[in-house]
Amino acid sequence: MAANSSTGSATEPPGLETQRREIDNLNQNQQLRAGDSWYLLDKRWFDQWKEYVETGDQNSSSYPGKIDNTELFEDLDSYHLKERLVENEDFVLVPAEAWHKLLSWYDMMDGQPPLERKVIDLPSTVKVEVYPVAIYLCLSSNLDNTLQAQFSRAEKIHAIHQKIRQQFEVSETAESRMWMRSTDTSSERLRNLNMTVLDACLSSGMTVIMEIRNADGTWPTSRPQIMRNSSDDQDSYRGLPGVCGLTNLGNTCFMNSALQCLSNTPPLTEYFLKSLYLEELNFSNPLGMKGEIAEAYADVIKQMWSGRHYSVVPRVFKTKVGHFASQFLGYQQHDSQELLSFLLDGLHEDLNRVKKKEYIELRDADGRPDQEVAEEAWRNHLRRNDSVIVDTFHGLFKSTLVCPECHKVSVTFDPFCYLSVPLPVSNERVMEVFYVSLDPMAKPTQYRLIVPKAGRVFDLCTALSQATDVPPNQMMVADVFNHRFYKIYQADESLSCILDRDDIFVYQLSSGSVDQDGDEVVLAIYMRERSHYRDYGSGSNSYGTSLFGHPLLMSVPRAQCIQEELYQLLLKRLARYVHPQDPSEEVEEEEEGEDGGEEEEEEELYKAQTNGVSDDEGEEDSVEAGPSKKAEEQSQESSQVDGPNNSQSEARPSSEGEKRAEEESSSEPDRGSSTEEGQSAGGSTDTNSQDATDGDQSAGAEPSGKEEEDEDEEEVGEEATLCAQANKRLPGRRRFTQRWKKSLFTIQSVNSNGTTERGMGEAGSNFSFSSQQYIAIDWDPDMKKKYYNENEAEKYIKHQSMDVPHQQMTVQLQECIALFTTVETLEEENPWYCPTCKKHQLATKKLDLWSLPEVLIIHLKRFSYTKYSREKLDTIVDFPLRNLDFSDFLLKKTVNSAEPPCRYDLISVSNHYGGLRDGHYTSYARNKDDCQWYYFDDSKVTYAREEQIVTNAAYLLFYQRQDKIRQPTAPPFVPSSTQPENHVTFQSHDGEDGATSCVSMETD
């Protein structure tokens, strides 16, 4: 197919190599400059384009078609961008020049707007603003009359002010003031109109209200009504200090979780509540933030511990964090441990008592006693770093490096603020697959297999072979999604490419590995149903199709890739749920087949358009037509929306609904090319079949008119006469009708998406396969209803391996700490310079704990990143709530009673529910005043029991040394009927239900 055959108004593109070189150069050399325009492009389409230009073949089947960003839009009416799209996963950004070139070469889908975005200059970074802020605007006199407008984060509040004046026709002379209302009904005055949208912490979904001064000089309200109600609620509230939620500003649960853990760290909170920080603010520290982070944190803590709020809005704090750490700008999800690390470091530098840091040269141990070296290292640390953070959270560990060549031993003592301990990682994983046997009467069987985590697809086949006694080289593995093959895997591909939520089918083949030019070919077989009606609205008369059922993989001798033989093979393969025709039914259908000139006309017209199967010379009664673009898109969208067949015994996991959103877009690039090819194939046969079409139309026009005018009793005679005339004009017609009725379905060559493309020969000839060996079994709706048993087709068997419950891995916290102190070899990216060898070496390294702080933070490294895979470990870490003993891990032994003990009690936990790309953070914490455990889920606070705390979501653990824990100063705070204003509720469920409650909460 020529590159410009489907571009419509697109210009003649240059050669494929020229295209690739020009776009690559523009993408690589274009710098981000504030004010420049960049464009969003669907990742699937862009990848398809790259594959196309790299082939160097203008007739390649990977031709991407028109630029299609459908999968980036929430809907095709408003063309709002989907939320939480990820760059280089869902879309790519291309500079304006590259966009215009691609647009001129390939054109764009009708009606779709270009996704132009501006480059903005933010503190510490320049970036493309993919999501401008969408804000609702209204007047205080009519809060229900709102309109939505988008503003760049770099724009001033003044721009919003002017927009409201223009949209609501407010006079320029009218005096006004602005209010900002968030979704939780709390509000703030926008006093500084020269502040940027970013600095004002305005986010999408918020409302900006303009209040107009009255003619008598008064304001209609001191604040808009909804704000006053919120204020009254807060004024009347009295609760236990510290038992206070934090409002989610938009994906800020990670920050709320970390703040709640720090808020319930007694020594740090008392330090701020007593305002001791005011005397230690360091405004001159070049590594600090001029005291702004410390002051913003103090404001949050004082509000939370005032006992006057059931929820605090940490907007100012969030603004400060984003200002000094650009990675936390905006409202994307982040890691609570990364936020905690930044916050502790920022508080330390803002409160550092050392105003001027001196240079200190570090010395190696050189054989000196550990005690001496450790004391020296701690003194040197305090000479540069002395703050409440150091007093509370800093400890010391011993680092031992050994050169593998000269065996030089280097010992240093380094401070730490938290321990990041690894989790034991299993080398195996559990996978569930559906096995489809060669036996056509055997139902698919679901197996649960244990395979190497770093294995290949062949290892999966080997594990299945042990359960089925089928050689692994006679198996082919595929990912099935939306009734088609999302991917067919090669034996040497890594299993890390397969996600747990994927629906994996393993098909038995009749022989071993199939060579590309061998005697056998592996066919991917789709099931399609033809619609009842033609789609005339798209400018074509073709029929639409939609996929259904489960696809098949079958190895077939290349010599049998002929219509009749392949038809018989497929009948045998589908024998379990496709019933054969009864001979008596065939005769009856033959007689009925003589009726209806209009149907003959449609079938003849269909034959002129389709590239389907022809059983005999000039046969016109095929079932499948090359679908028009509109019908094809509708059928594809319908199959995607409808999802799997609604069978009660469907072999499809329930997680398909949440399956990667970007996968559905994979059908879009191919869809354009296959549609154009289908139309081209149909158009090429118009000339040859025009006579037959015209003849059929003339035969069909007369009975059509007669049936409208004559009485019922005249119709039979008229139709018989006209049908006889039509049969005279089309010799052999009765024979054609009989042959068509013998076929339950037709066979069509399709692409990997299941849409029709060129590739079917004339009657009786072989199939002509290119790189894609896909065919579709096309069913007429009436034939499908009569002979295809959908319930039987969806049935499957569960192997006994599915009855064995999957045991979740549980480890003790002490095991993780022991793993932290084991010997490891440095990676090539991080070698150690040996002073003896005078070169970098991959030395062995061992970390040991020397001294521990008053409050010990333990970070469980649940997120595993390697060169080959990324995963979150859901291992349950069994951590003690009391008496965590470190005596076995400390090198520094207690020599007198003055030394602090090594036992710790848990005071708070930060939890993470979800996966790598999304999730939700919550926290458990023990209040320092009543020693009661509470569960904090953003603005919601509930009582918690100790047995609920240990879950597989635990991410950060806060422990306090036992000698520093004080007795409760307040009685347990229990709500009564006389205190309706209390907003803390009980959790009456048990521990297991508590975990379920957490998991079912909405993710950010």
Short mmCIF file of C-alpha atoms in Angstrom, two decimals, residues 592-858:
data_model
loop_
_atom_site.label_atom_id
_atom_site.label_comp_id
_atom_site.label_asym_id
_atom_site.label_seq_id
_atom_site.Cartn_x
_atom_site.Cartn_y
_atom_site.Cartn_z
CA GLU A 592 -36.34 -20.67 1.03
CA GLY A 593 -33.24 -19.35 -0.64
CA GLU A 594 -35.09 -18.76 -3.90
CA ASP A 595 -37.13 -15.97 -2.30
CA GLY A 596 -36.29 -12.28 -2.09
CA GLY A 597 -34.74 -10.32 -4.95
CA GLU A 598 -33.55 -7.57 -2.64
CA GLU A 599 -31.46 -10.00 -0.61
CA GLU A 600 -29.92 -11.27 -3.85
CA GLU A 601 -29.07 -7.73 -4.77
CA GLU A 602 -27.34 -7.15 -1.44
CA GLU A 603 -25.38 -10.37 -1.64
CA GLU A 604 -24.28 -9.59 -5.19
CA LEU A 605 -23.24 -6.09 -4.15
CA TYR A 606 -21.39 -7.57 -1.18
CA LYS A 607 -19.51 -9.92 -3.50
CA ALA A 608 -18.39 -6.93 -5.53
CA GLN A 609 -16.92 -5.33 -2.41
CA THR A 610 -15.41 -8.13 -0.39
CA ASN A 611 -12.15 -9.93 -0.66
CA GLY A 612 -13.61 -12.93 1.11
CA VAL A 613 -13.94 -16.56 0.14
CA SER A 614 -15.45 -17.69 -3.18
CA ASP A 615 -16.42 -21.33 -3.41
CA ASP A 616 -17.15 -21.29 -7.14
CA GLU A 617 -16.81 -19.06 -10.16
CA GLY A 618 -18.57 -15.75 -9.61
CA GLU A 619 -20.25 -16.83 -6.36
CA GLU A 620 -21.94 -13.83 -4.82
CA ASP A 621 -23.33 -15.17 -1.56
CA SER A 622 -20.39 -14.72 0.77
CA VAL A 623 -21.09 -13.72 4.36
CA GLU A 624 -18.35 -11.20 5.17
CA ALA A 625 -17.80 -7.85 3.52
CA GLY A 626 -14.74 -5.66 3.84
CA PRO A 627 -15.94 -3.30 6.60
CA SER A 628 -16.16 0.40 5.99
CA LYS A 629 -14.06 2.60 8.21
CA LYS A 630 -17.00 3.77 10.31
CA ALA A 631 -18.52 0.34 10.74
CA GLU A 632 -15.15 -1.15 11.53
CA GLU A 633 -14.39 1.44 14.17
CA GLN A 634 -17.83 0.98 15.68
CA SER A 635 -17.41 -2.75 15.83
CA GLN A 636 -13.98 -2.50 17.37
CA GLU A 637 -15.15 0.03 19.92
CA SER A 638 -18.17 -2.12 20.65
CA SER A 639 -16.02 -5.16 21.29
CA GLN A 640 -13.73 -3.16 23.54
CA VAL A 641 -16.56 -1.63 25.53
CA ASP A 642 -18.51 -4.84 25.84
CA GLY A 643 -15.43 -6.66 27.03
CA PRO A 644 -15.44 -10.47 27.24
CA ASN A 645 -18.48 -12.59 26.48
CA ASN A 646 -20.99 -12.49 29.30
CA SER A 647 -20.83 -16.18 30.05
CA GLN A 648 -21.20 -17.40 33.59
CA SER A 649 -18.21 -19.71 33.19
CA GLU A 650 -15.96 -17.35 31.29
CA ALA A 651 -12.26 -18.16 31.26
CA ARG A 652 -11.15 -14.61 31.94
CA PRO A 653 -9.86 -13.09 35.20
CA SER A 654 -11.91 -10.32 36.78
CA SER A 655 -9.07 -7.81 36.63
CA GLU A 656 -9.48 -7.26 32.91
CA GLY A 657 -11.47 -4.12 33.64
CA GLU A 658 -8.41 -2.46 35.08
CA LYS A 659 -6.07 -3.79 32.39
CA ARG A 660 -3.66 -1.25 30.95
CA ALA A 661 -5.60 1.56 29.29
CA GLU A 662 -2.94 2.06 26.70
CA GLU A 663 -3.43 -1.49 25.36
CA GLU A 664 -6.77 -0.61 23.76
CA SER A 665 -5.03 2.07 21.74
CA SER A 666 -2.91 -0.61 20.06
CA SER A 667 -5.75 -1.36 17.69
CA GLU A 668 -5.94 2.23 16.50
CA PRO A 669 -2.86 2.47 14.25
CA ASP A 670 -3.57 -0.82 12.50
CA ARG A 671 -7.22 0.04 12.23
CA GLY A 672 -6.58 2.90 9.86
CA SER A 673 -4.36 0.93 7.52
CA SER A 674 -6.57 -2.16 7.45
CA THR A 675 -9.62 -0.07 6.72
CA GLU A 676 -7.99 1.59 3.79
CA GLU A 677 -6.79 -1.71 2.46
CA GLY A 678 -10.26 -3.20 2.76
CA GLN A 679 -11.72 -0.33 0.79
CA SER A 680 -8.97 -0.57 -1.78
CA ALA A 681 -9.59 -4.27 -2.25
CA GLY A 682 -13.31 -3.68 -2.56
CA GLY A 683 -12.78 -0.91 -5.06
CA SER A 684 -10.57 -3.06 -7.26
CA THR A 685 -13.40 -5.54 -7.85
CA ASP A 686 -16.08 -2.97 -8.62
CA THR A 687 -15.32 -2.90 -12.35
CA ASN A 688 -15.32 -6.66 -12.81
CA SER A 689 -18.56 -7.19 -10.95
CA GLN A 690 -20.46 -4.14 -12.13
CA ASP A 691 -22.51 -6.08 -14.72
CA ALA A 692 -23.59 -8.64 -12.21
CA THR A 693 -24.47 -5.93 -9.73
CA ASP A 694 -26.51 -3.98 -12.27
CA GLY A 695 -28.31 -7.10 -13.38
CA ASP A 696 -29.14 -7.98 -9.81
CA GLN A 697 -30.37 -4.50 -9.13
CA SER A 698 -32.69 -4.58 -12.14
CA ALA A 699 -34.05 -7.93 -11.04
CA GLY A 700 -34.57 -6.73 -7.51
CA ALA A 701 -36.14 -3.36 -8.26
CA GLU A 702 -39.34 -4.70 -9.79
CA PRO A 703 -40.49 -6.98 -6.93
CA SER A 704 -39.57 -4.30 -4.47
CA GLY A 705 -42.05 -1.94 -6.09
CA LYS A 706 -44.71 -4.58 -6.49
CA GLU A 707 -44.65 -5.62 -2.87
CA GLU A 708 -45.49 -2.10 -1.84
CA GLU A 709 -48.53 -1.83 -4.17
CA ASP A 710 -50.14 -5.27 -4.53
CA GLU A 711 -52.33 -7.11 -2.07
CA ASP A 712 -51.03 -10.02 -0.01
CA GLU A 713 -52.68 -12.68 -2.17
CA GLU A 714 -50.90 -11.40 -5.28
CA GLU A 715 -47.41 -11.41 -3.80
CA VAL A 716 -46.70 -15.11 -4.13
CA GLY A 717 -47.39 -15.27 -7.83
CA GLU A 718 -45.52 -12.06 -8.57
CA GLU A 719 -42.48 -13.15 -6.61
CA ALA A 720 -42.36 -16.55 -8.30
CA THR A 721 -42.44 -14.93 -11.72
CA LEU A 722 -39.82 -12.34 -10.86
CA CYS A 723 -37.49 -14.87 -9.23
CA ALA A 724 -37.71 -17.01 -12.33
CA GLN A 725 -36.78 -14.00 -14.43
CA ALA A 726 -33.87 -13.22 -12.12
CA ASN A 727 -32.62 -16.80 -12.37
CA LYS A 728 -32.72 -16.62 -16.12
CA ARG A 729 -30.60 -13.49 -16.05
CA LEU A 730 -28.15 -15.11 -13.66
CA PRO A 731 -27.58 -18.70 -14.84
CA GLY A 732 -26.50 -21.14 -12.17
CA ARG A 733 -27.95 -19.01 -9.35
CA ARG A 734 -29.76 -21.92 -7.71
CA ARG A 735 -26.53 -23.85 -7.59
CA PHE A 736 -24.77 -20.91 -5.90
CA THR A 737 -27.44 -20.65 -3.25
CA GLN A 738 -27.18 -24.33 -2.41
CA ARG A 739 -23.42 -24.16 -2.01
CA TRP A 740 -23.60 -21.11 0.24
CA LYS A 741 -26.10 -22.76 2.52
CA LYS A 742 -23.65 -25.62 3.10
CA SER A 743 -21.10 -23.22 4.68
CA LEU A 744 -21.64 -22.31 8.31
CA PHE A 745 -19.09 -19.52 8.07
CA THR A 746 -16.59 -17.93 5.74
CA ILE A 747 -12.86 -17.46 6.18
CA GLN A 748 -11.13 -14.14 5.82
CA SER A 749 -7.50 -13.04 5.95
CA VAL A 750 -7.14 -10.30 8.58
CA ASN A 751 -4.47 -8.38 10.46
CA SER A 752 -3.51 -8.82 14.11
CA ASN A 753 -6.38 -6.60 15.24
CA GLY A 754 -8.91 -8.80 13.50
CA THR A 755 -9.78 -6.30 10.78
CA THR A 756 -9.94 -7.22 7.12
CA GLU A 757 -7.01 -6.60 4.82
CA ARG A 758 -5.83 -7.82 1.45
CA GLY A 759 -4.47 -11.34 1.31
CA MET A 760 -7.13 -13.76 0.04
CA GLY A 761 -6.76 -15.39 -3.34
CA GLU A 762 -9.36 -16.56 -5.83
CA ALA A 763 -11.48 -19.65 -5.38
CA GLY A 764 -9.56 -22.75 -4.50
CA SER A 765 -6.21 -21.04 -4.26
CA ASN A 766 -3.84 -20.96 -1.30
CA PHE A 767 -3.90 -18.23 1.32
CA SER A 768 -1.16 -15.67 0.74
CA PHE A 769 0.37 -14.86 4.12
CA SER A 770 2.84 -12.09 4.75
CA SER A 771 4.45 -11.57 8.16
CA GLN A 772 1.02 -11.70 9.84
CA GLN A 773 -0.65 -15.09 9.68
CA TYR A 774 -4.10 -14.22 10.96
CA ILE A 775 -7.48 -15.36 9.70
CA ALA A 776 -11.03 -14.68 10.86
CA ILE A 777 -13.99 -17.05 10.93
CA ASP A 778 -16.91 -14.83 9.90
CA TRP A 779 -20.39 -15.76 11.06
CA ASP A 780 -23.70 -14.56 9.79
CA PRO A 781 -25.77 -13.61 12.90
CA ASP A 782 -28.51 -16.12 12.11
CA MET A 783 -26.06 -18.95 11.45
CA LYS A 784 -24.14 -18.12 14.62
CA LYS A 785 -27.31 -18.17 16.69
CA LYS A 786 -28.33 -21.50 15.24
CA TYR A 787 -25.07 -23.45 15.16
CA TYR A 788 -22.65 -21.73 17.58
CA ASN A 789 -23.08 -22.63 21.26
CA GLU A 790 -21.69 -19.63 23.17
CA ASN A 791 -22.17 -21.17 26.62
CA GLU A 792 -20.22 -24.26 25.64
CA ALA A 793 -17.48 -22.19 23.99
CA GLU A 794 -16.85 -20.27 27.22
CA LYS A 795 -16.62 -23.26 29.53
CA TYR A 796 -13.32 -24.30 31.02
CA ILE A 797 -11.97 -26.67 33.68
CA LYS A 798 -9.96 -25.77 36.75
CA HIS A 799 -6.98 -28.02 37.34
CA GLN A 800 -6.39 -29.27 40.85
CA SER A 801 -3.39 -26.92 41.08
CA MET A 802 -5.92 -24.04 41.24
CA ASP A 803 -7.33 -25.48 44.47
CA VAL A 804 -4.02 -25.08 46.29
CA PRO A 805 -4.20 -21.67 48.03
CA HIS A 806 -1.44 -19.26 47.13
CA GLN A 807 0.52 -18.69 50.31
CA GLN A 808 1.65 -15.11 50.74
CA MET A 809 5.26 -14.77 51.82
CA THR A 810 5.78 -13.64 55.42
CA VAL A 811 9.11 -12.59 56.92
CA GLN A 812 10.18 -11.23 60.27
CA LEU A 813 11.46 -7.67 60.52
CA GLN A 814 14.64 -9.04 62.11
CA GLU A 815 15.29 -11.01 58.90
CA CYS A 816 15.17 -7.81 56.89
CA ILE A 817 17.58 -6.11 59.28
CA ALA A 818 19.93 -9.10 59.10
CA LEU A 819 19.77 -8.89 55.30
CA PHE A 820 20.73 -5.21 55.57
CA THR A 821 23.93 -6.15 57.43
CA THR A 822 25.08 -8.92 55.07
CA VAL A 823 28.17 -8.64 52.86
CA GLU A 824 27.54 -7.48 49.29
CA THR A 825 29.71 -6.70 46.27
CA LEU A 826 29.59 -3.20 44.83
CA GLU A 827 27.98 -2.79 41.42
CA GLU A 828 29.95 -1.74 38.36
CA GLU A 829 28.21 1.65 38.37
CA ASN A 830 29.46 2.36 41.90
CA PRO A 831 33.05 1.09 42.33
CA TRP A 832 35.33 1.99 45.23
CA TYR A 833 38.71 3.64 44.71
CA CYS A 834 41.34 1.56 46.49
CA PRO A 835 44.14 3.82 47.83
CA THR A 836 46.57 0.91 47.70
CA CYS A 837 45.85 -0.35 44.19
CA LYS A 838 45.33 3.22 42.95
CA LYS A 839 42.29 2.21 40.90
CA HIS A 840 38.59 1.57 41.22
CA GLN A 841 37.62 -1.84 42.49
CA LEU A 842 34.39 -3.78 42.94
CA ALA A 843 35.00 -4.19 46.63
CA THR A 844 32.89 -6.11 49.11
CA LYS A 845 30.89 -3.94 51.47
CA LYS A 846 29.34 -4.65 54.85
CA LEU A 847 27.19 -2.32 56.95
CA ASP A 848 26.84 -2.75 60.70
CA LEU A 849 24.83 -0.75 63.20
CA TRP A 850 26.96 1.10 65.75
CA SER A 851 24.57 3.43 67.55
CA LEU A 852 20.84 4.05 67.22
CA PRO A 853 18.81 7.25 67.62
CA GLU A 854 15.90 7.97 69.94
CA VAL A 855 13.42 7.56 67.08
CA LEU A 856 14.37 4.95 64.50
CA ILE A 857 12.72 5.05 61.06
CA ILE A 858 12.80 1.78 59.13
#
